[in-house]
């Protein structure tokens, strides 16, 4: 795999299935990334150390996903100057993701986290790609191709439905 420039971290192994979708998007753009499990509450020292050293290790963007009282993205943002994208997750024991949405999005001024939708791991990866594409024309072209593909898929579904076929 290419040298990791994006980090995908999650608060628990129970977050993996949702966070894997971000990794799948990055794979489809041939973008190097690393994945880690660490918790702002259960492994706070690891989170701080990881965030403090991320830029030196060549990472450019950190995507953080956590559920319940989700402090992972905020704590990472407090310890790094890299852009941080937060994914609020709907954990099985939580409040359907509203708990994590508020904890992730409601950051105090001075420490920004770009919060996406609840379980919005695909958009988190796409946002990371758009940021990186600002200084990478190849990524810009790949993103245009992604959008064109999305447009075609929707058009094909619409045409099928009009013919009385299932669009699914
Ligand atoms: C959060 O608590 C994690 O990100 C996870 O979404 C949630 C529940 O974690 P587990 O109890 O399943 O490990 O910190």
Coordinates of N, CA and C in Angstrom, one line a residue, residues 79-142:
X79 N -4.4 17.9 20.2 CA -3.0 17.6 20.2 C -2.3 17.6 18.9
X80 N -3.0 18.1 17.8 CA -2.4 18.1 16.5 C -2.8 19.4 15.8
X81 N -2.0 19.8 14.8 CA -2.4 20.9 13.9 C -2.9 20.4 12.6
X82 N -3.0 19.1 12.4 CA -3.5 18.5 11.2 C -5.0 18.7 11.2
X83 N -5.7 18.7 10.0 CA -7.1 18.7 10.0 C -7.7 17.4 10.6
X84 N -8.8 17.5 11.4 CA -9.4 16.4 12.0 C -10.8 16.3 11.5
X85 N -11.2 15.1 11.0 CA -12.6 14.9 10.6 C -13.2 13.9 11.6
X86 N -14.3 14.3 12.2 CA -15.0 13.4 13.2 C -16.2 12.7 12.7
X87 N -16.3 11.4 12.9 CA -17.5 10.7 12.5 C -18.2 10.2 13.8
X88 N -19.4 10.8 14.1 CA -20.2 10.3 15.2 C -20.8 9.0 14.9
X89 N -20.6 8.0 15.8 CA -21.0 6.6 15.5 C -22.2 6.3 16.3
X90 N -23.1 5.5 15.7 CA -24.3 5.0 16.5 C -23.9 3.7 17.2
X91 N -23.3 3.8 18.3 CA -22.9 2.6 19.1 C -24.2 1.8 19.6
X92 N -24.1 0.5 19.7 CA -25.2 -0.3 20.1 C -25.7 0.1 21.5
X93 N -24.8 0.6 22.4 CA -25.3 1.0 23.7 C -25.7 2.4 23.8
X94 N -25.5 3.2 22.8 CA -25.7 4.6 22.9 C -27.1 5.1 22.6
X95 N -27.2 6.4 22.2 CA -28.5 7.0 21.9 C -28.7 7.2 20.4
X96 N -28.4 6.2 19.7 CA -28.6 6.2 18.2 C -27.7 7.1 17.5
X97 N -26.6 7.6 18.1 CA -25.7 8.4 17.5 C -25.8 9.9 17.8
X98 N -27.0 10.3 18.4 CA -27.2 11.7 18.7 C -26.2 12.1 19.8
X99 N -25.9 11.2 20.7 CA -24.9 11.5 21.8 C -23.6 11.8 21.2
X100 N -23.1 10.9 20.2 CA -21.8 11.1 19.6 C -21.8 12.3 18.7
X101 N -23.0 12.6 18.0 CA -23.0 13.7 17.1 C -22.7 15.0 17.9
X102 N -23.4 15.2 19.0 CA -23.2 16.4 19.8 C -21.8 16.5 20.3
X103 N -21.3 15.4 20.9 CA -20.0 15.4 21.4 C -18.9 15.7 20.4
X104 N -19.2 15.2 19.1 CA -18.2 15.4 18.1 C -18.3 16.8 17.5
X105 N -19.5 17.3 17.3 CA -19.7 18.5 16.5 C -19.5 19.8 17.4
X106 N -19.9 19.7 18.7 CA -20.0 20.9 19.5 C -18.6 21.2 20.1
X107 N -17.6 21.4 19.3 CA -16.3 21.8 19.8 C -16.2 23.3 20.1
X108 N -15.5 23.6 21.2 CA -15.3 25.0 21.5 C -14.4 25.7 20.5
X109 N -14.6 27.0 20.3 CA -13.8 27.7 19.3 C -12.3 27.5 19.6
X110 N -11.6 27.5 18.5 CA -10.1 27.3 18.6 C -9.6 25.9 18.3
X111 N -10.6 25.0 18.5 CA -10.2 23.6 18.3 C -11.2 22.9 17.3
X112 N -11.1 23.2 16.0 CA -12.1 22.7 15.1 C -12.0 21.2 14.8
X113 N -13.2 20.6 14.7 CA -13.4 19.2 14.2 C -14.4 19.3 13.1
X114 N -14.1 18.8 11.9 CA -15.1 18.8 10.8 C -16.0 17.5 11.0
X115 N -17.1 17.7 11.6 CA -18.0 16.6 11.9 C -18.9 16.3 10.7
X116 N -18.9 15.0 10.3 CA -19.8 14.5 9.3 C -21.1 13.9 9.9
X117 N -22.0 13.3 9.1 CA -23.2 12.8 9.6 C -22.9 11.6 10.5
X118 N -23.9 11.2 11.3 CA -23.9 10.0 12.1 C -23.6 8.8 11.1
X119 N -22.5 8.0 11.5 CA -22.0 6.9 10.6 C -21.6 7.3 9.2
X120 N -21.2 8.6 9.1 CA -20.9 9.1 7.8 C -19.4 8.9 7.4
X121 N -19.0 7.6 7.4 CA -17.6 7.3 7.2 C -17.3 7.5 5.7
X122 N -18.2 7.2 4.8 CA -17.9 7.4 3.4 C -17.6 8.9 3.1
X123 N -18.5 9.8 3.6 CA -18.3 11.2 3.4 C -17.0 11.7 4.1
X124 N -16.7 11.1 5.2 CA -15.4 11.5 5.9 C -14.2 11.2 5.0
X125 N -14.2 10.1 4.4 CA -13.1 9.8 3.5 C -13.1 10.7 2.3
X126 N -14.3 10.9 1.7 CA -14.4 11.8 0.6 C -14.0 13.2 0.9
X127 N -14.3 13.7 2.1 CA -13.9 15.0 2.5 C -12.3 15.1 2.6
X128 N -11.8 14.0 3.2 CA -10.3 14.0 3.3 C -9.7 14.0 1.9
X129 N -10.3 13.3 1.0 CA -9.8 13.3 -0.4 C -9.9 14.7 -1.1
X130 N -11.0 15.4 -0.8 CA -11.2 16.7 -1.4 C -10.1 17.7 -0.8
X131 N -9.8 17.5 0.4 CA -8.8 18.4 1.0 C -7.4 18.1 0.4
X132 N -7.1 16.9 0.3 CA -5.8 16.5 -0.3 C -5.8 16.8 -1.8
X133 N -6.9 16.8 -2.4 CA -6.9 17.1 -3.9 C -6.6 18.6 -4.1
X134 N -6.7 19.5 -3.1 CA -6.3 20.9 -3.3 C -4.9 21.0 -3.8
X135 N -4.0 20.0 -3.4 CA -2.6 20.1 -3.9 C -2.2 18.8 -4.6
X136 N -3.2 18.2 -5.3 CA -2.9 16.9 -6.0 C -3.9 16.8 -7.1
X137 N -3.4 17.1 -8.4 CA -4.3 17.1 -9.5 C -4.8 15.7 -9.9
X138 N -4.0 14.7 -9.6 CA -4.4 13.3 -9.9 C -5.7 13.0 -9.0
X139 N -5.6 13.4 -7.8 CA -6.8 13.1 -6.9 C -8.0 13.9 -7.4
X140 N -7.7 15.2 -7.8 CA -8.9 16.0 -8.4 C -9.5 15.2 -9.5
X141 N -8.7 14.7 -10.4 CA -9.3 13.9 -11.6 C -10.1 12.7 -11.1
X142 N -9.5 12.0 -10.1 CA -10.2 10.8 -9.6 C -11.5 11.2 -8.9

